[in-house]
Tab-separated table of C-alpha atoms in Angstrom:
chain	number	residue	atom	x	y	z
A	1189	MET	CA	156.804	121.001	105.186
A	1190	SER	CA	156.067	123.047	102.372
A	1191	SER	CA	154.621	121.269	99.126
A	1192	SER	CA	156.500	122.353	96.079
A	1193	ILE	CA	157.200	121.175	92.240
A	1194	CYS	CA	160.548	119.265	93.579
A	1195	ASP	CA	157.563	116.914	95.026
A	1196	VAL	CA	157.321	115.664	91.331
A	1197	ALA	CA	159.884	112.652	90.797
A	1198	GLY	CA	162.438	113.449	88.547
A	1199	ILE	CA	162.275	116.883	88.897
A	1200	GLU	CA	164.913	119.244	90.400
A	1201	VAL	CA	164.971	123.036	90.908
A	1202	GLY	CA	167.959	125.399	91.236
A	1203	HIS	CA	168.235	129.500	91.595
A	1204	ALA	CA	170.934	132.184	90.428
A	1205	THR	CA	170.592	135.080	92.346
A	1206	ASP	CA	172.376	138.394	91.088
A	1207	GLY	CA	173.360	140.080	94.412
A	1208	ARG	CA	174.311	143.667	92.042
A	1209	ARG	CA	170.706	144.265	91.457
A	1210	PRO	CA	167.547	142.392	91.963
A	1211	THR	CA	167.710	139.741	89.026
A	1212	GLY	CA	168.399	136.297	88.685
A	1213	CYS	CA	167.463	132.842	86.810
A	1214	THR	CA	165.783	129.559	87.595
A	1215	VAL	CA	166.534	126.121	86.094
A	1216	VAL	CA	163.881	123.277	86.109
A	1217	LEU	CA	165.974	119.791	85.392
A	1218	ALA	CA	164.617	116.698	84.196
A	1219	ARG	CA	167.982	115.024	83.622
A	1220	ALA	CA	165.952	111.673	82.518
A	1221	GLY	CA	163.607	113.704	80.235
A	1222	ALA	CA	160.405	114.367	80.332
A	1223	VAL	CA	157.348	115.213	77.888
A	1224	GLY	CA	157.051	118.694	77.776
A	1225	ALA	CA	154.941	121.400	76.289
A	1226	VAL	CA	153.905	124.952	76.387
A	1227	ASP	CA	150.989	127.519	76.553
A	1228	VAL	CA	151.708	131.239	75.721
A	1229	ARG	CA	148.688	133.617	76.500
A	1230	GLY	CA	150.427	136.680	77.236
A	1231	ALA	CA	150.455	139.174	74.100
A	1232	ALA	CA	154.288	140.045	74.544
A	1233	PRO	CA	156.156	137.063	75.219
A	1234	GLY	CA	159.792	136.273	75.344
A	1235	THR	CA	160.373	132.344	74.610
A	1236	ARG	CA	163.108	129.955	73.481
A	1237	GLU	CA	162.299	126.718	71.718
A	1238	THR	CA	158.296	127.340	72.264
A	1239	ASP	CA	157.892	125.949	68.360
A	1240	LEU	CA	159.703	122.634	69.307
A	1241	LEU	CA	156.710	121.954	71.869
A	1242	ALA	CA	154.091	122.473	69.409
A	1243	PRO	CA	152.120	118.808	69.408
A	1244	HIS	CA	152.887	118.721	65.493
A	1245	ASN	CA	156.618	118.861	65.828
A	1246	VAL	CA	158.567	115.749	66.426
A	1247	VAL	CA	160.802	116.315	69.538
A	1248	GLU	CA	158.978	115.167	72.521
A	1249	ARG	CA	160.924	115.124	75.887
A	1250	VAL	CA	163.222	118.175	76.962
A	1251	HIS	CA	165.874	118.261	79.668
A	1252	ALA	CA	165.290	121.491	81.572
A	1253	VAL	CA	163.091	124.474	81.430
A	1254	LEU	CA	164.783	128.010	82.178
A	1255	LEU	CA	162.836	130.998	83.678
A	1256	SER	CA	164.924	133.889	83.990
A	1257	GLY	CA	164.675	137.614	84.632
A	1258	GLY	CA	166.591	140.351	81.897
A	1259	SER	CA	163.908	140.271	79.376
A	1260	ALA	CA	165.098	139.266	76.195
A	1261	PHE	CA	168.915	139.690	77.687
A	1262	GLY	CA	167.835	136.738	79.927
A	1263	LEU	CA	167.505	134.029	77.311
A	1264	ASP	CA	171.787	133.819	76.915
A	1265	ALA	CA	171.260	132.123	80.313
A	1266	ALA	CA	170.063	128.816	78.527
A	1267	GLY	CA	173.205	128.520	76.806
A	1268	GLY	CA	174.908	127.534	80.416
A	1269	VAL	CA	172.026	125.367	80.913
A	1270	MET	CA	173.016	123.331	77.741
A	1271	ARG	CA	176.626	123.511	78.583
A	1272	TRP	CA	176.187	122.061	82.296
A	1273	LEU	CA	173.663	119.147	80.828
A	1274	ASP	CA	175.993	118.389	77.762
A	1275	GLU	CA	179.192	118.092	80.219
A	1276	ARG	CA	176.790	115.281	81.860
A	1277	GLY	CA	176.317	113.618	78.387
A	1278	ILE	CA	172.325	114.693	78.791
A	1279	GLY	CA	170.797	115.517	75.693
A	1280	LEU	CA	169.036	114.251	72.665
A	1281	GLU	CA	170.685	111.782	70.825
A	1282	VAL	CA	171.429	112.799	67.341
A	1283	GLY	CA	174.058	110.796	65.986
A	1284	PRO	CA	178.017	112.327	66.939
A	1285	ALA	CA	176.238	114.231	69.561
A	1286	ARG	CA	173.742	114.822	72.654
A	1287	VAL	CA	171.786	118.052	72.533
A	1288	PRO	CA	170.036	119.094	75.770
A	1289	ILE	CA	166.761	120.369	74.848
A	1290	VAL	CA	165.845	123.547	76.862
A	1291	PRO	CA	163.208	125.752	76.372
A	1292	GLY	CA	162.533	129.083	77.961
A	1293	ALA	CA	160.932	132.355	78.683
A	1294	VAL	CA	162.065	135.445	80.228
A	1295	LEU	CA	160.151	138.381	82.230
A	1296	PHE	CA	161.156	142.257	82.142
A	1297	ASP	CA	162.648	143.004	85.345
A	1298	LEU	CA	165.182	145.769	84.160
A	1299	PRO	CA	163.427	148.894	86.076
A	1300	LEU	CA	165.221	147.634	89.270
A	1301	GLY	CA	168.902	148.730	89.438
A	1302	ASP	CA	171.282	148.497	86.469
A	1303	ALA	CA	169.647	147.346	83.594
A	1304	ARG	CA	173.132	146.275	82.253
A	1305	ILE	CA	173.360	143.463	85.124
A	1306	ARG	CA	171.282	140.639	83.441
A	1307	PRO	CA	171.464	136.719	83.482
A	1308	ASP	CA	173.665	135.025	81.334
A	1309	ALA	CA	175.040	131.788	80.448
A	1310	ALA	CA	177.216	131.884	83.841
A	1311	ALA	CA	173.923	132.513	85.918
A	1312	GLY	CA	172.354	129.639	83.948
A	1313	TYR	CA	174.965	127.275	84.661
A	1314	ALA	CA	175.057	128.589	88.591
A	1315	ALA	CA	171.307	127.584	88.688
A	1316	CYS	CA	172.259	124.349	87.640
A	1317	GLU	CA	174.940	123.971	90.124
A	1318	ALA	CA	172.688	124.741	92.718
A	1319	ALA	CA	169.563	122.716	91.919
A	1320	SER	CA	168.511	119.864	93.893
A	1321	ARG	CA	165.431	117.949	94.871
A	1322	GLN	CA	164.887	120.002	97.911
A	1323	ALA	CA	162.010	122.725	98.219
A	1324	PRO	CA	162.973	125.716	96.487
A	1325	ALA	CA	163.594	129.007	98.003
A	1326	GLU	CA	160.679	131.590	97.355
A	1327	GLY	CA	160.298	135.103	96.966
A	1328	ASN	CA	163.317	137.233	96.048
A	1329	VAL	CA	165.447	134.637	94.249
A	1330	GLY	CA	166.205	133.097	91.011
A	1331	ALA	CA	163.753	134.667	88.020
A	1332	GLY	CA	161.644	136.338	91.022
A	1333	ALA	CA	164.366	138.256	91.818
A	1334	GLY	CA	163.555	141.707	90.207
A	1335	ALA	CA	159.703	140.548	89.494
A	1336	ALA	CA	157.303	143.514	90.516
A	1337	VAL	CA	153.433	143.403	90.375
A	1338	GLY	CA	150.607	146.010	90.185
A	1339	LYS	CA	152.191	148.354	87.162
A	1340	ILE	CA	149.080	148.850	85.395
A	1341	PHE	CA	148.765	152.656	87.031
A	1342	GLY	CA	152.802	153.072	86.990
A	1343	PHE	CA	155.719	151.688	88.202
A	1344	ALA	CA	155.963	153.933	91.159
A	1345	ARG	CA	153.021	152.332	92.568
A	1346	ALA	CA	153.824	149.241	91.990
A	1347	MET	CA	154.747	146.408	94.802
A	1348	LYS	CA	157.268	143.616	95.175
A	1349	GLY	CA	156.663	140.339	93.011
A	1350	GLY	CA	158.515	137.126	93.446
A	1351	ILE	CA	158.650	133.168	92.608
A	1352	GLY	CA	156.933	130.601	94.799
A	1353	SER	CA	156.132	126.613	94.323
A	1354	ALA	CA	153.487	124.310	95.248
A	1355	SER	CA	152.204	120.698	94.448
A	1356	VAL	CA	149.036	119.085	94.583
A	1357	CYS	CA	148.483	115.217	95.101
A	1358	VAL	CA	145.567	112.806	94.252
A	1359	ASP	CA	145.430	109.778	94.407
A	1360	GLY	CA	149.348	108.804	94.391
A	1361	VAL	CA	149.997	111.675	91.477
A	1362	THR	CA	151.575	114.777	92.001
A	1363	VAL	CA	151.086	117.795	90.136
A	1364	GLY	CA	153.678	120.778	90.877
A	1365	ALA	CA	154.181	124.403	89.686
A	1366	ILE	CA	156.693	126.822	90.063
A	1367	VAL	CA	155.349	130.721	88.804
A	1368	ALA	CA	157.482	133.547	88.697
A	1369	CYS	CA	154.877	136.273	88.925
A	1370	ASN	CA	155.841	139.787	87.287
A	1371	ALA	CA	152.259	140.414	86.325
A	1372	LEU	CA	150.869	143.839	85.380
A	1373	GLY	CA	148.083	143.308	87.140
A	1374	ASP	CA	146.838	142.785	90.791
A	1375	VAL	CA	147.534	139.235	92.719
A	1376	VAL	CA	144.285	137.993	94.393
A	1377	ASP	CA	143.302	135.617	97.043
A	1378	PRO	CA	140.799	133.588	94.865
A	1379	ALA	CA	139.437	132.328	98.479
A	1380	THR	CA	138.815	135.525	99.923
A	1381	GLY	CA	138.452	137.772	96.816
A	1382	ARG	CA	141.048	140.559	98.412
A	1383	VAL	CA	143.973	141.664	96.796
A	1384	ILE	CA	147.144	140.743	98.591
A	1385	ALA	CA	149.483	142.738	96.295
A	1386	GLY	CA	149.524	145.020	93.270
A	1387	ALA	CA	148.670	148.684	92.421
A	1388	ARG	CA	148.837	151.027	95.638
A	1389	THR	CA	146.640	154.120	96.048
A	1390	PRO	CA	148.340	157.525	94.836
A	1391	ASP	CA	149.934	158.385	98.341
A	1392	GLY	CA	151.469	154.523	98.320
A	1393	ARG	CA	149.501	153.464	101.412
A	1394	ALA	CA	147.048	151.067	100.712
A	1395	LEU	CA	145.973	149.029	97.841
A	1396	LEU	CA	143.935	150.330	94.959
A	1397	ASP	CA	142.267	147.076	93.628
A	1398	ALA	CA	143.003	147.297	89.598
A	1399	HIS	CA	140.043	145.871	88.546
A	1400	ALA	CA	138.068	147.961	90.347
A	1401	ALA	CA	139.537	151.135	89.266
A	1402	LEU	CA	139.398	149.968	85.863
A	1403	LEU	CA	135.887	149.211	85.861
A	1404	ARG	CA	135.504	152.928	87.549
A	1405	GLY	CA	137.084	154.363	84.233
A	1406	GLU	CA	140.105	155.002	85.514
A	1407	GLU	CA	142.788	154.969	82.944
A	1408	ALA	CA	145.435	152.558	82.968
A	1409	ARG	CA	149.103	153.802	82.425
A	1410	PRO	CA	151.099	150.437	82.242
A	1411	MET	CA	154.903	150.580	81.108
A	1412	LEU	CA	155.683	149.275	77.229
A	1413	ALA	CA	154.243	146.072	76.151
A	1414	GLY	CA	156.475	143.080	77.140
A	1415	SER	CA	157.302	145.043	80.582
A	1416	ASN	CA	155.669	142.451	82.945
A	1417	THR	CA	154.884	138.950	82.517
A	1418	THR	CA	154.145	135.721	84.817
A	1419	ILE	CA	155.957	132.836	83.839
A	1420	GLY	CA	156.070	129.285	85.327
A	1421	VAL	CA	156.613	125.450	85.036
A	1422	ILE	CA	153.834	122.795	85.938
A	1423	ALA	CA	155.575	119.041	86.286
A	1424	THR	CA	153.651	116.079	86.684
A	1425	ASP	CA	154.862	111.981	87.636
A	1426	ALA	CA	151.656	111.021	85.723
A	1427	ALA	CA	152.268	109.289	82.086
A	1428	LEU	CA	151.193	111.690	79.327
A	1429	THR	CA	151.347	112.272	75.668
A	1430	LYS	CA	152.640	115.519	74.277
A	1431	VAL	CA	149.022	116.690	73.623
A	1432	GLN	CA	147.989	116.026	76.953
A	1433	ALA	CA	150.890	117.887	78.632
A	1434	GLY	CA	149.800	120.724	76.117
A	1435	ARG	CA	146.434	120.465	77.801
A	1436	LEU	CA	147.785	120.794	81.293
A	1437	ALA	CA	149.934	123.818	80.333
A	1438	THR	CA	146.484	125.324	79.500
A	1439	GLN	CA	144.839	124.505	82.362
A	1440	GLY	CA	147.290	125.664	84.409
A	1441	HIS	CA	146.398	129.210	83.335
A	1442	ASP	CA	143.144	128.916	84.963
A	1443	GLY	CA	145.180	129.096	88.286
A	1444	LEU	CA	146.838	132.292	87.030
A	1445	ALA	CA	143.320	134.089	86.027
A	1446	ARG	CA	142.105	132.924	89.621
A	1447	THR	CA	144.914	134.986	90.959
A	1448	ILE	CA	146.332	137.555	88.787
A	1449	ARG	CA	143.637	140.672	87.551
A	1450	PRO	CA	144.131	141.387	84.913
A	1451	VAL	CA	146.135	138.485	83.480
A	1452	HIS	CA	147.257	137.704	79.809
A	1453	THR	CA	146.930	141.326	78.632
A	1454	LEU	CA	148.915	143.456	75.985
A	1455	SER	CA	151.651	143.911	78.116
A	1456	ASP	CA	152.505	140.806	79.875
A	1457	GLY	CA	153.966	137.515	77.764
A	1458	ASP	CA	152.627	135.159	80.166
A	1459	ALA	CA	153.817	131.498	79.358
A	1460	LEU	CA	153.791	128.315	81.359
A	1461	PHE	CA	155.580	124.803	80.461
A	1462	ALA	CA	154.513	121.492	81.290
A	1463	LEU	CA	156.755	118.556	82.041
A	1464	ALA	CA	155.517	114.901	82.496
A	1465	THR	CA	158.504	112.540	83.837
A	1466	GLY	CA	155.994	109.038	83.888
A	1467	ALA	CA	157.749	108.529	87.050
A	1468	SER	CA	154.918	107.374	88.916
A	1469	GLY	CA	154.085	104.937	86.334
A	1470	ARG	CA	150.521	105.839	86.275
A	1471	THR	CA	147.841	108.351	85.479
A	1472	LEU	CA	144.516	110.045	85.783
A	1473	GLY	CA	141.966	111.636	83.826
A	1474	MET	CA	142.788	114.841	82.178
A	1475	MET	CA	139.923	116.462	84.101
A	1476	THR	CA	141.401	116.093	87.444
A	1477	LEU	CA	145.297	116.416	86.451
A	1478	GLY	CA	143.690	119.708	85.000
A	1479	ALA	CA	142.081	120.819	88.047
A	1480	MET	CA	145.455	120.072	89.984
A	1481	ALA	CA	147.641	121.703	87.652
A	1482	ALA	CA	145.372	125.199	87.814
A	1483	GLU	CA	145.407	124.492	91.886
A	1484	ALA	CA	149.051	124.205	92.071
A	1485	CYS	CA	149.367	127.768	90.012
A	1486	ALA	CA	147.527	129.402	91.806
A	1487	LEU	CA	148.992	128.441	95.225
A	1488	ALA	CA	152.162	128.862	93.700
A	1489	VAL	CA	151.186	132.945	92.561
A	1490	LEU	CA	150.175	133.419	96.145
A	1491	ARG	CA	153.401	132.147	97.663
A	1492	ALA	CA	155.570	133.892	95.328
A	1493	VAL	CA	154.165	137.416	96.492
A	1494	ARG	CA	153.761	136.194	99.951
A	1495	ALA	CA	157.474	135.235	100.430
A	1496	ALA	CA	158.409	138.664	98.388
A	1497	ARG	CA	160.357	141.332	100.544
A	1498	ALA	CA	160.572	145.103	100.074
A	1499	VAL	CA	163.274	146.333	97.580
A	1500	THR	CA	164.391	150.127	98.017
A	1501	LEU	CA	166.463	151.536	95.574
A	1502	PRO	CA	167.627	155.111	94.328
A	1503	GLY	CA	164.087	156.395	92.876
A	1504	VAL	CA	161.997	153.213	93.784
A	1505	HIS	CA	160.437	151.711	96.817
A	1506	LEU	CA	158.194	148.411	96.265
A	1507	PRO	CA	156.514	147.295	99.743
A	1508	ALA	CA	155.756	143.606	99.803
A	1509	ALA	CA	152.253	142.039	100.424
A	1510	GLY	CA	153.422	141.947	104.276
A	1511	ASP	CA	154.110	145.587	104.532
A	1512	LEU	CA	150.326	146.578	103.470
A	1513	ALA	CA	148.409	143.554	105.256
């Protein structure tokens, strides 16, 4: 049985995938609320409600996090998540109403298929309807449906990205992550140092190793700023403060740095959210929790590309990691 973010008590995940072209969205639900935080490291983010999660701001608990394709258009999917939660009376009590708190982030997947098709409120609602405690599907689903990696020397030499999830348990406390990997850079297995998906050689038949190519002086040819991005959610059943949850999100980026080269670039909008449900009724030291977050994120990135499958559309072919292994 594979590990996933759903191993964290109080967390559910649902995908909505649009079959008309590769795009979709993923919702991480915390119906009872969870202490929330975020750390945005990329230079071209597309986000919603991230200011709310700053440690000096008053709202502490969130009820869902949206991860979506469709670039900035995909933020519309959060409206459907809010409607689904509102129908069930889930939200922050503010006098006459309950307002669901739904932060989110988007990635750029518009080059695949008809760019006029992108996740909307109906997709966000559908993802909530599909949510469960079961380990979520990985690869070409949800926010990972249109993801691609290794675009640093042009989209024509990229490979298929995806979405993946993993968890780590220490002394009865669990930290899990779900990551949609749409990185400009390559994905590297930190255990071996080998590139497993990323920029290909000019003939498209082999992996290039973008990091080594940059150090040789080859000129990068990235797409427009914001046309990439790795986004994800870290969740734990540990009891954390908002400041501590923020540190968990920060240390989760260590996992991205281990597995994506280069990462946090001018052309990426990398963002990680953190949710602490407190369902275990206990905690661990932040050193241990941070190490767990980094490990879960690294494993989720690897699972995202290993579960991905090739996509062929008019004018573009993106092989998957298994095709070039």
